[in-house]
Coordinates of C-alpha atoms and ligand atoms in Angstrom, one line a residue:
M22 CA 4.8 -40.5 -16.9
S23 CA 2.2 -38.0 -15.7
K24 CA 3.4 -34.5 -14.8
P25 CA 3.5 -33.6 -11.1
K26 CA 0.4 -31.7 -9.9
V27 CA 1.4 -28.2 -8.7
L28 CA -0.8 -25.5 -7.0
L29 CA 0.0 -21.8 -7.3
T30 CA -2.0 -20.2 -4.5
R31 CA -2.1 -16.7 -6.2
R32 CA -1.6 -15.3 -9.7
W33 CA 2.1 -15.1 -10.7
P34 CA 3.6 -12.9 -13.5
E35 CA 2.5 -14.4 -16.8
A36 CA 6.0 -15.5 -17.9
V37 CA 6.4 -17.7 -14.8
E38 CA 2.9 -19.1 -15.0
K39 CA 3.7 -20.2 -18.5
A40 CA 7.1 -21.6 -17.6
M41 CA 5.5 -23.6 -14.7
A42 CA 2.7 -24.9 -17.0
S43 CA 5.2 -26.2 -19.5
S44 CA 6.9 -28.4 -16.8
F45 CA 4.0 -29.3 -14.6
N46 CA 0.3 -30.0 -14.4
V47 CA -0.4 -26.6 -12.8
T48 CA -3.5 -25.3 -11.2
L49 CA -3.5 -21.5 -11.5
N50 CA -5.5 -19.1 -9.4
K51 CA -7.1 -17.4 -12.4
N52 CA -9.2 -14.9 -10.4
D53 CA -6.5 -14.4 -7.8
K54 CA -8.9 -14.9 -4.9
A55 CA -7.1 -15.7 -1.6
I56 CA -7.2 -19.4 -0.8
T57 CA -8.7 -20.4 2.6
A58 CA -6.8 -22.3 5.3
A59 CA -9.1 -25.3 4.8
E60 CA -8.4 -25.3 1.0
L61 CA -4.7 -25.1 1.7
E62 CA -4.9 -28.0 4.1
Q63 CA -6.8 -30.0 1.5
A64 CA -4.3 -29.1 -1.1
L65 CA -1.7 -31.0 0.9
H66 CA -3.6 -34.2 0.1
D67 CA -4.3 -33.3 -3.6
Y68 CA -1.1 -31.8 -5.0
D69 CA 2.5 -33.0 -5.3
A70 CA 3.8 -29.5 -4.8
I71 CA 2.2 -26.3 -3.3
C72 CA 3.6 -22.9 -4.0
P73 CA 2.4 -20.5 -1.3
S74 CA 3.4 -17.0 -0.5
V75 CA 3.6 -14.8 2.6
T76 CA -0.2 -14.6 3.2
N77 CA -0.6 -18.4 3.2
S78 CA -0.1 -19.4 6.7
M79 CA 0.8 -23.1 7.1
P80 CA 1.1 -23.7 10.8
E81 CA 2.1 -26.8 12.6
S82 CA -1.5 -27.8 13.0
M83 CA -1.8 -28.3 9.2
F84 CA 0.8 -31.1 9.3
K85 CA -0.9 -33.3 11.8
A86 CA -2.2 -36.0 9.4
E87 CA -0.2 -39.3 9.0
S88 CA 0.6 -38.8 5.3
F89 CA 0.3 -36.2 2.6
K90 CA 0.5 -36.2 -1.2
T91 CA 2.5 -33.0 -1.2
R92 CA 6.3 -33.7 -1.3
I93 CA 7.6 -30.1 -1.7
I94 CA 6.4 -26.7 -0.7
G95 CA 8.1 -24.1 -3.0
N96 CA 7.5 -20.8 -1.2
Y97 CA 7.3 -17.8 -3.5
G98 CA 9.3 -15.5 -1.3
V99 CA 12.5 -15.4 0.8
G100 CA 10.8 -15.0 4.3
Y101 CA 9.2 -18.2 5.5
N102 CA 7.9 -17.4 9.0
H103 CA 4.4 -18.2 7.8
L104 CA 5.4 -21.8 7.3
A105 CA 6.0 -24.5 10.0
V106 CA 9.1 -25.7 8.3
D107 CA 10.1 -28.3 10.9
A108 CA 6.6 -29.7 11.1
A109 CA 6.6 -30.1 7.2
K110 CA 10.0 -31.7 7.3
S111 CA 8.9 -34.1 10.0
R112 CA 6.3 -35.4 7.5
G113 CA 9.0 -35.7 4.8
I114 CA 7.9 -32.5 2.9
I115 CA 10.7 -30.4 1.6
V116 CA 10.4 -26.6 1.9
T117 CA 12.3 -24.1 -0.3
N118 CA 12.4 -20.3 -0.6
T119 CA 13.7 -17.7 -3.0
P120 CA 16.8 -16.0 -1.7
D121 CA 19.1 -13.5 -3.6
V122 CA 16.6 -12.5 -6.3
L123 CA 14.8 -9.9 -4.2
T124 CA 17.8 -8.5 -2.4
D125 CA 18.2 -5.3 -4.4
A126 CA 14.5 -4.6 -4.8
T127 CA 13.9 -4.8 -1.1
A128 CA 16.9 -2.7 -0.2
D129 CA 15.8 -0.1 -2.8
L130 CA 12.4 0.1 -1.1
A131 CA 14.0 0.5 2.3
M132 CA 16.1 3.4 0.8
T133 CA 12.9 4.8 -0.7
L134 CA 11.3 4.9 2.8
L135 CA 14.5 6.4 4.2
L136 CA 14.5 9.2 1.6
M137 CA 10.7 9.8 1.9
L138 CA 11.0 10.2 5.6
A139 CA 14.1 12.4 5.4
R140 CA 12.6 14.7 2.8
R141 CA 9.0 14.6 4.0
A142 CA 8.0 13.3 0.5
G143 CA 4.7 11.7 1.7
E144 CA 3.6 14.9 3.3
G145 CA 4.5 16.9 0.3
E146 CA 2.7 14.6 -2.1
R147 CA -0.4 14.7 0.0
Q148 CA -0.3 18.5 0.1
V149 CA -0.1 18.8 -3.6
R150 CA -2.9 16.3 -4.3
A151 CA -5.1 18.0 -1.7
G152 CA -4.7 21.3 -3.5
K153 CA -3.1 22.7 -0.4
W154 CA 0.3 23.8 -1.7
D155 CA 0.5 27.6 -1.8
G156 CA 3.9 28.0 -3.4
W157 CA 7.6 28.0 -2.4
Y158 CA 8.8 29.6 0.8
P159 CA 12.0 29.2 2.7
T160 CA 10.6 27.2 5.6
H161 CA 8.3 24.9 3.6
L162 CA 8.4 21.2 4.6
M163 CA 12.1 21.3 5.6
G164 CA 13.4 17.8 6.0
T165 CA 16.7 16.5 7.1
Q166 CA 19.9 15.9 5.0
V167 CA 20.9 12.3 4.5
T168 CA 24.5 12.8 3.4
G169 CA 26.8 12.3 6.3
K170 CA 24.1 10.9 8.6
T171 CA 24.4 7.5 10.4
L172 CA 22.4 4.5 9.3
G173 CA 22.0 1.7 11.8
I174 CA 21.3 -1.6 10.1
V175 CA 19.6 -4.3 12.3
G176 CA 20.3 -7.6 10.5
M177 CA 23.3 -7.6 8.2
G178 CA 22.3 -10.5 5.8
R179 CA 22.0 -10.1 2.1
I180 CA 19.4 -7.3 2.2
G181 CA 21.0 -5.5 5.1
Q182 CA 24.4 -5.5 3.2
A183 CA 22.7 -4.2 0.0
M184 CA 21.1 -1.4 2.0
A185 CA 24.5 -0.6 3.5
E186 CA 26.0 -0.4 0.0
K187 CA 23.3 1.9 -1.4
A188 CA 23.4 4.1 1.6
H189 CA 27.1 4.4 1.9
F190 CA 28.2 4.6 -1.7
G191 CA 25.1 6.3 -3.1
F192 CA 24.3 8.7 -0.2
G193 CA 27.5 9.1 1.8
M194 CA 26.0 7.6 5.0
R195 CA 28.0 6.2 7.8
I196 CA 27.1 2.6 8.5
L197 CA 26.6 0.8 11.9
Y198 CA 25.2 -2.7 12.0
H199 CA 24.0 -5.2 14.5
N200 CA 24.0 -8.9 13.6
R201 CA 24.4 -12.2 15.2
K202 CA 28.0 -12.2 14.0
A203 CA 30.3 -9.7 12.3
I204 CA 30.5 -9.7 8.5
P205 CA 33.9 -10.5 6.9
E206 CA 36.5 -7.9 7.7
S207 CA 37.0 -7.1 4.0
K208 CA 33.3 -6.3 3.6
E209 CA 33.4 -4.2 6.7
R210 CA 36.4 -2.2 5.4
E211 CA 34.7 -1.7 2.0
L212 CA 31.6 -0.3 3.6
Q213 CA 33.5 1.4 6.4
A214 CA 30.8 -0.3 8.5
E215 CA 31.1 -0.6 12.3
Y216 CA 29.8 -3.8 14.1
C217 CA 27.7 -3.1 17.2
T218 CA 27.4 -6.2 19.4
E219 CA 24.8 -4.3 21.4
L220 CA 21.6 -3.4 19.6
T221 CA 21.0 -0.6 22.1
W222 CA 24.3 1.0 21.3
L223 CA 23.4 1.1 17.6
L224 CA 20.0 2.5 18.4
S225 CA 21.5 5.3 20.5
K226 CA 23.9 6.4 17.8
A227 CA 21.8 6.1 14.6
D228 CA 19.9 8.9 12.8
F229 CA 18.1 6.2 10.8
V230 CA 17.5 2.6 11.9
A231 CA 16.7 0.1 9.2
V232 CA 15.4 -3.4 10.2
H233 CA 16.5 -6.2 7.9
C234 CA 16.4 -9.3 10.1
P235 CA 14.1 -12.2 9.5
S236 CA 11.1 -12.9 11.7
S237 CA 11.8 -15.6 14.2
P238 CA 11.0 -16.3 17.9
L239 CA 14.4 -14.6 18.6
T240 CA 13.6 -11.4 16.7
R241 CA 9.9 -11.0 17.5
H242 CA 9.4 -7.6 19.1
M243 CA 13.1 -7.0 19.1
I244 CA 12.2 -3.3 18.6
N245 CA 10.0 -2.8 21.7
E246 CA 9.4 -0.2 24.4
K247 CA 12.8 -0.9 26.0
T248 CA 14.9 -0.8 22.9
L249 CA 13.0 2.1 21.3
A250 CA 13.9 4.1 24.4
Y251 CA 17.5 4.1 23.2
M252 CA 16.7 5.9 19.9
R253 CA 17.2 9.6 19.5
P254 CA 14.2 11.9 19.3
N255 CA 15.4 13.0 15.9
A256 CA 15.9 9.4 14.6
Y257 CA 13.7 7.5 12.1
L258 CA 12.8 3.8 12.1
I259 CA 12.4 1.9 8.8
N260 CA 11.1 -1.7 8.5
T261 CA 10.9 -3.7 5.3
S262 CA 11.4 -7.2 6.9
R263 CA 8.5 -8.5 8.9
G264 CA 6.0 -6.6 11.0
D265 CA 6.4 -8.6 14.1
V266 CA 10.0 -7.7 14.6
V267 CA 8.7 -4.3 15.7
D268 CA 6.2 -4.1 18.6
E269 CA 3.6 -1.9 16.8
K270 CA 1.9 -0.7 19.9
A271 CA 5.2 0.5 21.4
L272 CA 6.1 2.2 18.1
I273 CA 2.8 4.0 18.1
K274 CA 3.4 5.2 21.7
F275 CA 6.9 6.5 20.9
L276 CA 5.7 8.2 17.7
S277 CA 2.7 9.9 19.3
K278 CA 4.8 11.2 22.2
G279 CA 7.4 12.6 19.8
L280 CA 10.1 10.3 21.3
I281 CA 11.3 9.4 17.8
A282 CA 11.0 11.5 14.6
G283 CA 9.1 9.1 12.3
A284 CA 8.8 5.7 10.8
G285 CA 8.7 4.2 7.3
L286 CA 6.9 0.9 7.2
D287 CA 6.4 -1.6 4.4
V288 CA 5.3 -4.5 6.8
Y289 CA 2.9 -4.7 9.7
E290 CA 2.2 -7.0 12.6
H291 CA -1.3 -8.0 11.4
E292 CA -1.2 -7.5 7.6
P293 CA -3.2 -6.1 5.8
V294 CA -4.4 -4.3 8.9
V295 CA -2.6 -1.0 9.5
P296 CA -3.4 0.7 12.8
E297 CA -5.5 3.9 12.5
E298 CA -3.1 5.7 14.7
L299 CA -0.3 5.2 12.2
V300 CA -2.5 6.2 9.3
A301 CA -3.3 9.5 11.1
M302 CA 0.4 10.4 11.6
D303 CA 2.1 12.8 9.1
N304 CA 5.6 11.7 10.1
V305 CA 5.0 8.1 9.0
V306 CA 5.3 6.6 5.5
L307 CA 3.2 3.6 4.9
L308 CA 3.6 1.2 2.0
P309 CA 1.7 -2.1 1.4
H310 CA 4.4 -4.8 1.6
L311 CA 6.0 -3.8 -1.7
G312 CA 9.6 -4.8 -1.0
S313 CA 10.0 -7.3 -3.8
A314 CA 7.3 -5.7 -6.1
T315 CA 9.2 -5.1 -9.3
E316 CA 8.3 -7.0 -12.5
E317 CA 11.9 -8.3 -12.8
T318 CA 12.0 -9.5 -9.2
R319 CA 8.6 -11.1 -9.2
V320 CA 9.5 -13.0 -12.4
A321 CA 12.9 -14.0 -10.9
M322 CA 11.2 -15.2 -7.7
G323 CA 8.9 -17.4 -9.8
M324 CA 11.8 -18.8 -11.8
R325 CA 13.6 -19.6 -8.6
V326 CA 10.6 -21.6 -7.4
L327 CA 10.5 -23.4 -10.8
G328 CA 14.2 -24.2 -10.4
N329 CA 13.6 -25.7 -7.0
L330 CA 10.6 -27.8 -8.2
N331 CA 12.5 -28.9 -11.3
A332 CA 15.5 -30.1 -9.3
F333 CA 13.3 -31.9 -6.8
F334 CA 11.2 -33.8 -9.4
N335 CA 14.4 -34.7 -11.3
G336 CA 15.6 -36.4 -8.1
E337 CA 18.1 -33.7 -7.2
E338 CA 18.4 -31.6 -4.1
P339 CA 16.6 -28.2 -4.7
P340 CA 19.1 -25.4 -4.4
D341 CA 17.1 -23.4 -1.9
M342 CA 16.1 -26.1 0.5
L343 CA 15.5 -24.9 4.0
Ligands
LIG6 C1 9.5 -12.1 0.9 O1 10.0 -12.7 -0.1 O2 9.8 -12.5 2.1 C2 8.6 -11.0 0.7 O3 8.4 -10.3 1.9 C3 7.3 -11.5 0.3 O4 7.0 -12.7 1.0

């Protein structure tokens, strides 16, 4: 029997490309050039499986045809707001993602942003590189202590909880969280975390606010002009989830008026576009969507996709079916 035809839309770490190639008839993107929407739509008629990632938008309009060759979309990533999952399912196409394997890497990056903001690390690094550092003095780039401060976590899923653990046990922070529902009491006790049913209450109490909820119609612009107004002027916002959870225009307004102390962003509303206003601000740390970018994690993500495809083509239910 011929092997299923599988498309990887971008280069993957070599180990997973090899593993995929041993199980399937794989088309690799050797020069790593971004695939167009038209090519992606055509791929739905040419491949048994497509493995897209966050930059490959597959909206409802892509699933209008009566029938497709593709039977499974194995997303390389945990977030799937770029995929019209219901439309795909309505055409009998299964969609999977890669949960768990990027939890620690993403929480580590959120912690990196938190520490960089608190200790003005981006400013310091830019100063040294520009040859503008003129030696130690008592008031040079004074930041803020993290120990004992309050971290408000918006979205207490896997990544939110990992962030809480790192912040609480590693850095002695007090944890507040807002979520659709409370986490189990035993976990709350372990983290000494306090559940805030009202987002605004959390925002008004936190020194650092870390956004960890997925993007959905419910969370779009959850951090907006109204909710930002509850944050303290000395508080920092960190976002490693999806750009559209934060209303970027409102954030820029609050930062430029000094109504909040700073922001650490790994994701943006219109990636890879980063508003000039943010680039110009010293109290903002900007990273290029690096949450899951460790060798170990990116390999594990690929292996997770492979596991889903293997299960599907062996007639089993893929473990990460959405
Ligand atoms: C994820 O897995 O959701 C990362 O943000 C990359 O898509």
